[in-house]
Short mmCIF file of C-alpha atoms in Angstrom, two decimals:
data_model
loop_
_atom_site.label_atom_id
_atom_site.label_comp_id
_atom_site.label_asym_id
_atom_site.label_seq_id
_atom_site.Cartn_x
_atom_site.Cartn_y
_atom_site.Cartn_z
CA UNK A 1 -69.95 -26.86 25.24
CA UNK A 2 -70.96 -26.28 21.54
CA UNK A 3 -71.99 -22.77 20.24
CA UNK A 4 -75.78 -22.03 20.28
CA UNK A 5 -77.66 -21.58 16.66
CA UNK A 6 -80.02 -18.60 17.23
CA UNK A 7 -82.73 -17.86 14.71
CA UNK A 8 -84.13 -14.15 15.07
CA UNK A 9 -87.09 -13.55 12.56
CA UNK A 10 -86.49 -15.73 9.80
CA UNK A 11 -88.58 -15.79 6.84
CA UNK A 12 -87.97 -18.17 4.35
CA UNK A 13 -89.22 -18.12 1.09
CA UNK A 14 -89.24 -19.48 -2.85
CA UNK A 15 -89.59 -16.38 -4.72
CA UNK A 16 -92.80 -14.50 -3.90
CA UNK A 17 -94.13 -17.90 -2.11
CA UNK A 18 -93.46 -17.96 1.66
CA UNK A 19 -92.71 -20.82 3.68
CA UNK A 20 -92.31 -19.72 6.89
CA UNK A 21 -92.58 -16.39 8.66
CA UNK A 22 -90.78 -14.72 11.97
CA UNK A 23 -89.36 -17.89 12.99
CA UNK A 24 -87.35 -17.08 16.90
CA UNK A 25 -85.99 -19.69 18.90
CA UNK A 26 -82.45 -21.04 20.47
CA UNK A 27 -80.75 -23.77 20.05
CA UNK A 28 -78.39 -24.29 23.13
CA UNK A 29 -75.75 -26.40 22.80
CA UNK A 30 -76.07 -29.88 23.86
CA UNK A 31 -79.34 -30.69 23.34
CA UNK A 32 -81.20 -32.35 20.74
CA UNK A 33 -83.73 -30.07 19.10
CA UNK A 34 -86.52 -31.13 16.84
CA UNK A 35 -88.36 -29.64 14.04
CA UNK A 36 -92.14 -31.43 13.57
CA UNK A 37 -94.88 -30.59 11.94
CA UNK A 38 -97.42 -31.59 8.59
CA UNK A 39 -96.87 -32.31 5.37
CA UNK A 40 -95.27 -28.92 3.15
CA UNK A 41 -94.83 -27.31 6.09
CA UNK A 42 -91.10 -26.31 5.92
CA UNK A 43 -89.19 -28.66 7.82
CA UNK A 44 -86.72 -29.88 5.13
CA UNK A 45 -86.31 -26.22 3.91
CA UNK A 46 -85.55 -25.23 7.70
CA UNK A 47 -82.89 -27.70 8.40
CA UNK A 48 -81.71 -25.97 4.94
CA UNK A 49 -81.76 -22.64 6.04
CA UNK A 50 -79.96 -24.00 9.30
CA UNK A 51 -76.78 -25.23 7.02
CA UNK A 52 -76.69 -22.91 4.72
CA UNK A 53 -77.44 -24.30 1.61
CA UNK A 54 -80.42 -22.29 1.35
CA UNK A 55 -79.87 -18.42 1.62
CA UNK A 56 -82.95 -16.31 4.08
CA UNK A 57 -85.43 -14.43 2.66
CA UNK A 58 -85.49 -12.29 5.68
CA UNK A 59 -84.08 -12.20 9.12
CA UNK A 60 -80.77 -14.19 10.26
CA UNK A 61 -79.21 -17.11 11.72
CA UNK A 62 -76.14 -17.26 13.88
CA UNK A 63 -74.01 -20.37 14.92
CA UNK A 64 -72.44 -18.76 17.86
CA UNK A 65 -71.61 -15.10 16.98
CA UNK A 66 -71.06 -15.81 13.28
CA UNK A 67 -73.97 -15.28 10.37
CA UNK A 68 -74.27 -18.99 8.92
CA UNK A 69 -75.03 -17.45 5.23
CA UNK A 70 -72.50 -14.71 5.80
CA UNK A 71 -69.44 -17.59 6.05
CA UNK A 72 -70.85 -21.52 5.85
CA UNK A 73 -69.23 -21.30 1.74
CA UNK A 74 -65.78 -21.03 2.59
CA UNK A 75 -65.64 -24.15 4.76
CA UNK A 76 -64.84 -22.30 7.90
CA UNK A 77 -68.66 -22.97 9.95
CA UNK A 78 -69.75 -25.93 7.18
CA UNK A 79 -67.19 -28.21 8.68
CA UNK A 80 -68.28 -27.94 12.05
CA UNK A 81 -71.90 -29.16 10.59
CA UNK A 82 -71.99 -33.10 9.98
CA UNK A 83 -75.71 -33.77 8.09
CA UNK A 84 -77.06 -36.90 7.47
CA UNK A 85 -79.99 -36.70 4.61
CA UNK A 86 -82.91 -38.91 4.32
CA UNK A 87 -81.51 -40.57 1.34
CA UNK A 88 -78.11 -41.65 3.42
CA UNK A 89 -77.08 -39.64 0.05
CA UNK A 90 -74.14 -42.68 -0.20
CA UNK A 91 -72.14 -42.82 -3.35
CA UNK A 92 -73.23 -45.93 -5.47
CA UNK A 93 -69.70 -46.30 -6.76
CA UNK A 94 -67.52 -46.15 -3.40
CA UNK A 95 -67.08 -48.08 -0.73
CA UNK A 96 -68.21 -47.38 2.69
CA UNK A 97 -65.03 -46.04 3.93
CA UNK A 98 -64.22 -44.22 0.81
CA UNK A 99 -67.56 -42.49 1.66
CA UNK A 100 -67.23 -41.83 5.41
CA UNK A 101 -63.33 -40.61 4.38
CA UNK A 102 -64.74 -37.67 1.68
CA UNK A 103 -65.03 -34.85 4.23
CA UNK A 104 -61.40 -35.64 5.59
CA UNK A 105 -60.20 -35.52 2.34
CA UNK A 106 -61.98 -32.12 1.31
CA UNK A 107 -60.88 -30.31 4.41
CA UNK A 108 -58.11 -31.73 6.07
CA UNK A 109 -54.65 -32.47 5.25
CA UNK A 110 -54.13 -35.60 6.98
CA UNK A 111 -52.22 -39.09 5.78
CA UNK A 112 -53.83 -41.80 3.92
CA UNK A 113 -53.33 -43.97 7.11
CA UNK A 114 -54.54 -41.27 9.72
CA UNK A 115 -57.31 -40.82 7.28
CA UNK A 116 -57.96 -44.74 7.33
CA UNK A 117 -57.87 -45.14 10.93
CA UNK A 118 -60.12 -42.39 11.79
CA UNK A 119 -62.71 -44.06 9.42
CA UNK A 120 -62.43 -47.25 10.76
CA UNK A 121 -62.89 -45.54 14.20
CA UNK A 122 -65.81 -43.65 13.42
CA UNK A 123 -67.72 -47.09 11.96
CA UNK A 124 -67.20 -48.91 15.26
CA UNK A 125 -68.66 -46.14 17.08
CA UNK A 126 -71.74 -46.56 14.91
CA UNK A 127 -71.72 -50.48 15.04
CA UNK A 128 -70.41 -50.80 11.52
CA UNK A 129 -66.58 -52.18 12.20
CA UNK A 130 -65.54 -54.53 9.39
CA UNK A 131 -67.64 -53.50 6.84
CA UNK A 132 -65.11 -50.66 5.37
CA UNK A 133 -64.83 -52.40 2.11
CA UNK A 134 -68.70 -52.81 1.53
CA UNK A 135 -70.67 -50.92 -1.28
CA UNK A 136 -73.93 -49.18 -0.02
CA UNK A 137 -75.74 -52.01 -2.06
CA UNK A 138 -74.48 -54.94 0.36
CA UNK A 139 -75.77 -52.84 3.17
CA UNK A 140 -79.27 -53.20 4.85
CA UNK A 141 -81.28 -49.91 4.83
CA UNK A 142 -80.66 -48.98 8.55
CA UNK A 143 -76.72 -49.62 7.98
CA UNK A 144 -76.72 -47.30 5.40
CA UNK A 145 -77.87 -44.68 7.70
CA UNK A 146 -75.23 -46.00 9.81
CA UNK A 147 -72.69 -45.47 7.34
CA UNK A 148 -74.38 -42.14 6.90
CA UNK A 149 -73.91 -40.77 10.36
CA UNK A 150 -70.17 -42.14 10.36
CA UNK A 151 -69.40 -39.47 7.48
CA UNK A 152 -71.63 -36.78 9.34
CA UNK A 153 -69.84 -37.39 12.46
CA UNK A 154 -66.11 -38.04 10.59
CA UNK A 155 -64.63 -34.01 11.53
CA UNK A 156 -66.13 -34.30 14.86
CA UNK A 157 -68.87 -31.67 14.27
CA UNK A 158 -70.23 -29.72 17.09
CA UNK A 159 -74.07 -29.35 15.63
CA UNK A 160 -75.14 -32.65 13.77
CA UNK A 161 -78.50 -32.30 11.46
CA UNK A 162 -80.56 -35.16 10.37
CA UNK A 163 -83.57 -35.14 8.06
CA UNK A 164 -86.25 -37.92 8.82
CA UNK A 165 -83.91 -40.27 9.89
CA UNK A 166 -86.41 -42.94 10.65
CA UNK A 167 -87.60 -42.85 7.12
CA UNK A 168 -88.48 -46.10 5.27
CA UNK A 169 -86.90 -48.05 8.59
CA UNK A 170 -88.69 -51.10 10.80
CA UNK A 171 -89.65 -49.60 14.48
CA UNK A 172 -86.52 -51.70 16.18
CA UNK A 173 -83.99 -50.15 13.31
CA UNK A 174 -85.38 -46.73 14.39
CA UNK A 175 -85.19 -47.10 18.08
CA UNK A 176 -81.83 -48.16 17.58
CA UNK A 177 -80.69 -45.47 15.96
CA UNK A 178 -82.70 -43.06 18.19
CA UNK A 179 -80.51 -44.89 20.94
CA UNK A 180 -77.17 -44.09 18.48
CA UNK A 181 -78.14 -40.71 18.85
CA UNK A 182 -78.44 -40.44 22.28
CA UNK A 183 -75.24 -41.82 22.79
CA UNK A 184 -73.26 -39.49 20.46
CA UNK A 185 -74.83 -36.66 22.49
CA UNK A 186 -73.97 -37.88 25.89
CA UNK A 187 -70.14 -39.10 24.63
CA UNK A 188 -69.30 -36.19 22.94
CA UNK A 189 -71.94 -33.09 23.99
CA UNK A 190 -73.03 -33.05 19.92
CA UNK A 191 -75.68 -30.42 19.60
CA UNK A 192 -78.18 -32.51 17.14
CA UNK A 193 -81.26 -30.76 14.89
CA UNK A 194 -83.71 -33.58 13.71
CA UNK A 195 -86.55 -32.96 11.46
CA UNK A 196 -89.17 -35.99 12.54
CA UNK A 197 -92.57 -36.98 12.57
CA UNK A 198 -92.10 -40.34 14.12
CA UNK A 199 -93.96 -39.75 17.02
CA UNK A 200 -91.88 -42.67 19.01
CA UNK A 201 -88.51 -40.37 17.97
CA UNK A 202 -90.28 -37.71 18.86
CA UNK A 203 -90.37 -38.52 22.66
CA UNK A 204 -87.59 -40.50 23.45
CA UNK A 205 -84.63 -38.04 22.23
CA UNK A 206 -86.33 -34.59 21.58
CA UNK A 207 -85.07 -32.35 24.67
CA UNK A 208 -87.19 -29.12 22.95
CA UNK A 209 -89.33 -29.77 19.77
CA UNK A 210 -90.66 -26.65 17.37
CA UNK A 211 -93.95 -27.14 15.82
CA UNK A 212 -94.04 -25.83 12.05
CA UNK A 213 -97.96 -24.93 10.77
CA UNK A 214 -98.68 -25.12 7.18
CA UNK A 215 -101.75 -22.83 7.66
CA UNK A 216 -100.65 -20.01 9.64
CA UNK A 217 -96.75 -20.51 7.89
CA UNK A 218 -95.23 -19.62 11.32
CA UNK A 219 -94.14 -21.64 14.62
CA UNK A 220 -97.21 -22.53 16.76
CA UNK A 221 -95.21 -23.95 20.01
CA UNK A 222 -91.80 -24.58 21.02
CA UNK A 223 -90.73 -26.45 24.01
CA UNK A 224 -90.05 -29.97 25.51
CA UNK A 225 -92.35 -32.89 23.60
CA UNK A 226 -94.27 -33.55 26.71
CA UNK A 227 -95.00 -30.15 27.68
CA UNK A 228 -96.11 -29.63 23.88
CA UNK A 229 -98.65 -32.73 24.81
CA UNK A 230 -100.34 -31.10 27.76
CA UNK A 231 -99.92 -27.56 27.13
CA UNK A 232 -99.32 -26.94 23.78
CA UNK A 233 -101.99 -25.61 20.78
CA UNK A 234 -104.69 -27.77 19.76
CA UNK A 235 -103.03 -28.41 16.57
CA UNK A 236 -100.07 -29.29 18.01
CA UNK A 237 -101.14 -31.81 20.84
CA UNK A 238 -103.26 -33.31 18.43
CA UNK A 239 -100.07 -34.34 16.50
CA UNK A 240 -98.41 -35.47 18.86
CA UNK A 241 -101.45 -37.68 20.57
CA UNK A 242 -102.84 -39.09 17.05
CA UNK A 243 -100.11 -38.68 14.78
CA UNK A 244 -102.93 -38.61 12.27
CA UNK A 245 -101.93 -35.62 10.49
CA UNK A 246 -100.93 -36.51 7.30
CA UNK A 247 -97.14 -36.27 7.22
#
């Protein structure tokens, strides 16, 4: 089973502007974990935090028994992270599988061939077999994100991270990539953090979800989406019933 990611009071901030205070919770491995909340609230700069990229104002985060901050730079916790951004974040100028093959050729040491084949593997998994010699550009928008999770996925992570990966795509493109999801986690036990506000996400592949608050900067609730419906703060299940928060 993958490692846990435990957050024990983590503050983030942006000099003296806080974002987010004494943030605690678990993520266990297997399960797919979502971070929700309004608009500015700290979602993005979470799933940040999470990766590494940005370094805690307070507090600490630890993929198994290992401070992310402490070693995700020298390659030896960032592989085991696959991200796919809201953007896709595609190169313009390279083909698909030259995109899904960068992290193989950044960290591995493996063939031209072995590199090919694992490419082409990881695009049928995702639905996207035959279309190795595409440009992002000849690619619809939910293909892209396609292509995107290919690369995330391409050094068999055990934690994937997604931020809004719904974003800008039709209801049927996003329930079929919720269902991608799903599938990666059941094949392969993939641990997967999603920042979301698509409420329809939201409940058919969030196992826990933790509620973000602008206001108070801290978590309100954590737990599974349809407890947080019933049981959770007023803020909360009113986000989750409306979805008329402005996100």
């Amino acid at each position: 089973m993958s490692a846990t990611l435990t957050v024990h009071h983590l503050s983030m901030a942006y000099g003296d502007y806080t974002v987010m205070r004494d943030l605690d919770f678990t993520i266990d491995g297997g399960e797919i974990f979502l971070i929700i909340g309004g608009s500015g609230c700290g979602k993005s700069t979470l799933l940040k935090h999470l990766i590494g990229i940005e370094k805690v104002a307070d507090g600490t985060i630890f993929y198994g028994e290992e401070d992310v901050n402490g070693v995700v730079r020298s390659g030896h916790v960032a592989r085991k992270f696959g991200v796919l951004y809201q953007s896709s974040a595609l190169w313009s100028d390279l083909t698909i599988a030259e995109n899904v093959a960068l992290p193989l050729s950044y960290y591995t040491a493996l063939s031209p061939k072995e590199i090919a084949d694992l490419v082409s593997f990881k695009l049928s998994l995702v639905g996207l077999s035959g279309f190795e010699a595409h440009y992002p550009f000849e690619l619809s928008g939910g293909m892209k994100k396609r292509a995107g999770l290919a690369r995330a996925m391409i050094l068999d992570p055990e934690f994937l991270f997604f931020d809004e990966p719904s974003a800008g795509l039709d209801p049927l493109t996003s329930k079929r990539l919720d269902d991608l999801v799903l599938e990666i986690r059941d094949c392969f036990g993939t641990t997967v953090v999603i920042v979301t506000h698509e409420l329809a996400s939201i409940f058919a592949v969030g196992d826990r979800a933790i509620y973000l608050d602008a206001q108070s900067k801290t978590a309100l609730d954590i737990g599974a989406p349809e407890w947080l419906l019933r049981h959770g703060t007023r803020p909360v299940r009113q986000f989750l019933s409306r979805g008329a928060c402005d996100v």
